[in-house]
């Protein structure tokens, strides 16, 4: 599990599109270079695809779905493929981790955790294929019999970001394949190789030609491909993970043929600490909640709501914990925070440090690590602003970097009000030993998931994930994630 990626740079590898179970160059013949956030070196090259490539993949996917080669295959054969791919991913975890670390800068321990998450997700949906069933209605009318069938949605297109470059495509592709869909995936230009490698592993596991295609592109052409996939009438469902603004563009484009849409978008989640909590555990977890993956996670607890009666005491503990983060080369097994993913993201997050000075008091961070070995990388220390007003920009805008806004509150009603005073509703945490208070907060906060006396890593797999409000539409993982790739057909049979 804690295998360390080689600190020696890998040779630049070229990845092409994956169409018809084989590598395929972009129609233009062009490629683009990927620059590592660790030291600015070129670590991969990808096909730079455009609309023509997306059309080719979508037309093949349509033909493949309509042929029934996958959707009508016995569920057990789909089970076998999904079970096999889980093993292949595990066997190739070193290759995957190395690519993820070099391309996205995430620490090797974080990459390994993500890979094992992908393995478990394929295992879960492999099992689900053996339990796909509808229902029957036999007692509402003696002269009629009803059936409720669950059928695959059809061709599903996926548009994913870079922050969890393996798990994001996996939590779409695994349930889609389990349900019998055919897929076209478009990863982010900032970490494309895990999706291409996954498609190769799926072919190795026995997925028939045309069932899984992957199209890569650099930033601007990526938006063109994303719009094509979202608007194509040959696509039945689009599942998108990314920013709220792009999610709106996907939804508008999907209106072309009223296709099914799932959007997993941004967040600004409140982590609420009451005076009766286990303060040491809450402080340590509050740091992990916003520093994990260098804060580049949609569920991050980036608003820390602290009861005023313990504010000073608790913040002392939080600052002590912040000092324990190890910001460094992500190839080093001890590193807990790697660099931000690219220059654009780094400059944006640094811009939020400037915004923070107008919204609260800088308590720690706000600068690069004091280590000349990291000079060529895009590193930022964990940054905490105290005494922040919840109405301020720092408390309202998603930063997607390691910046925490600390907001004091007086009582349970005030905490719930502050937590809900956000356009987003993705996650949230509550720390208390009082069960009544915990339930009041759980029921009062409008988010897709809540943690009690923990945050993010509580240890239950396959729970549905998704947001309220601007955080999105639909759910991924678990049964709800599977249902996203099924259509419901009812049948009414008249009896003689
Ligand atoms: P992004 O919206 O810039 O890009 C996401 C994907 O959309 C990329 O593949 C990109 O190429 C594509 N894209 C860009 N423009 C498009 C367009 N006009 N039409 C269709 N596709 C287009 O997001 P990002 O910077 O890659 O990721 C960060 C964002 O993702 C954050 O806001 C974060 O909160 C969100 N996110 C959400 C979840 C979740 O589950 N809710 C998970 C991870 C990340």
Coordinates of C-alpha atoms and ligand atoms in Angstrom, one line a residue, residues 159-164 168 186-189 219 222-223 226-227 230 240-244 246 249-250 264-267 297-298 398 400 426 465 471 476, ligand 1:
X159 CA -15.9 14.6 -18.5
X160 CA -13.6 14.6 -15.6
X161 CA -11.1 16.8 -13.7
X162 CA -7.5 16.2 -12.6
X163 CA -7.7 16.1 -8.8
X164 CA -8.7 12.5 -8.5
X168 CA -13.2 10.2 -10.9
X186 CA -12.6 12.7 -21.7
X187 CA -10.1 13.3 -18.9
X188 CA -8.6 16.7 -17.9
X189 CA -5.5 17.8 -19.8
X219 CA -7.1 22.8 -22.5
X222 CA -10.7 19.9 -24.3
X223 CA -13.6 22.4 -23.9
X226 CA -16.5 18.4 -23.8
X227 CA -19.1 20.5 -25.5
X230 CA -22.5 17.1 -23.9
X240 CA -19.4 15.6 -15.5
X241 CA -17.1 16.4 -12.5
X242 CA -15.5 19.8 -12.4
X243 CA -16.2 23.4 -11.6
X244 CA -19.7 24.8 -11.1
X246 CA -18.4 24.4 -16.5
X249 CA -22.2 24.9 -19.7
X250 CA -22.5 21.0 -19.8
X264 CA -20.5 16.7 -9.4
X265 CA -19.3 20.3 -8.8
X266 CA -17.6 22.5 -6.3
X267 CA -18.0 23.0 -2.6
X297 CA -10.7 18.3 -3.3
X298 CA -14.3 19.2 -3.8
X398 CA -14.2 27.8 -3.6
X400 CA -9.3 24.6 -4.4
X426 CA -21.5 19.2 -0.9
X465 CA -21.5 11.1 -3.1
X471 CA -22.7 21.4 -5.8
X476 CA -21.9 8.6 -7.6
Ligands
LIG1 P1 -13.1 22.3 -14.9 O1 -14.5 22.6 -14.8 O2 -12.2 23.4 -15.4 O3 -12.8 21.1 -15.9 C1 -13.4 19.8 -15.7 C2 -13.5 19.1 -17.1 O4 -14.4 19.8 -17.9 C3 -12.2 19.0 -17.8 O5 -12.1 17.7 -18.4 C4 -12.3 20.1 -18.9 O6 -11.5 19.8 -20.0 C5 -13.7 20.0 -19.2 N1 -14.3 21.3 -19.8 C6 -13.8 22.5 -19.7 N2 -14.6 23.4 -20.3 C7 -15.7 22.7 -20.8 C8 -16.9 23.0 -21.5 N3 -17.1 24.3 -21.8 N4 -17.7 22.0 -21.8 C9 -17.5 20.7 -21.4 N5 -16.4 20.4 -20.7 C10 -15.5 21.3 -20.4 O7 -12.7 21.8 -13.5 P2 -11.2 21.4 -13.0 O8 -10.4 22.7 -12.8 O9 -10.6 20.4 -13.9 O10 -11.6 20.8 -11.6 C11 -11.8 21.5 -10.4 C12 -13.2 21.6 -10.1 O11 -13.8 20.3 -10.0 C13 -13.5 22.2 -8.7 O12 -14.5 23.2 -8.8 C14 -13.9 21.1 -7.9 O13 -14.7 21.4 -6.8 C15 -14.6 20.2 -8.9 N6 -14.7 18.8 -8.4 C16 -15.9 18.4 -7.9 C17 -16.0 17.0 -7.5 C18 -17.3 16.5 -7.0 O14 -17.4 15.3 -6.8 N7 -18.3 17.3 -6.6 C19 -14.9 16.2 -7.5 C20 -13.7 16.7 -8.0 C21 -13.6 18.1 -8.4

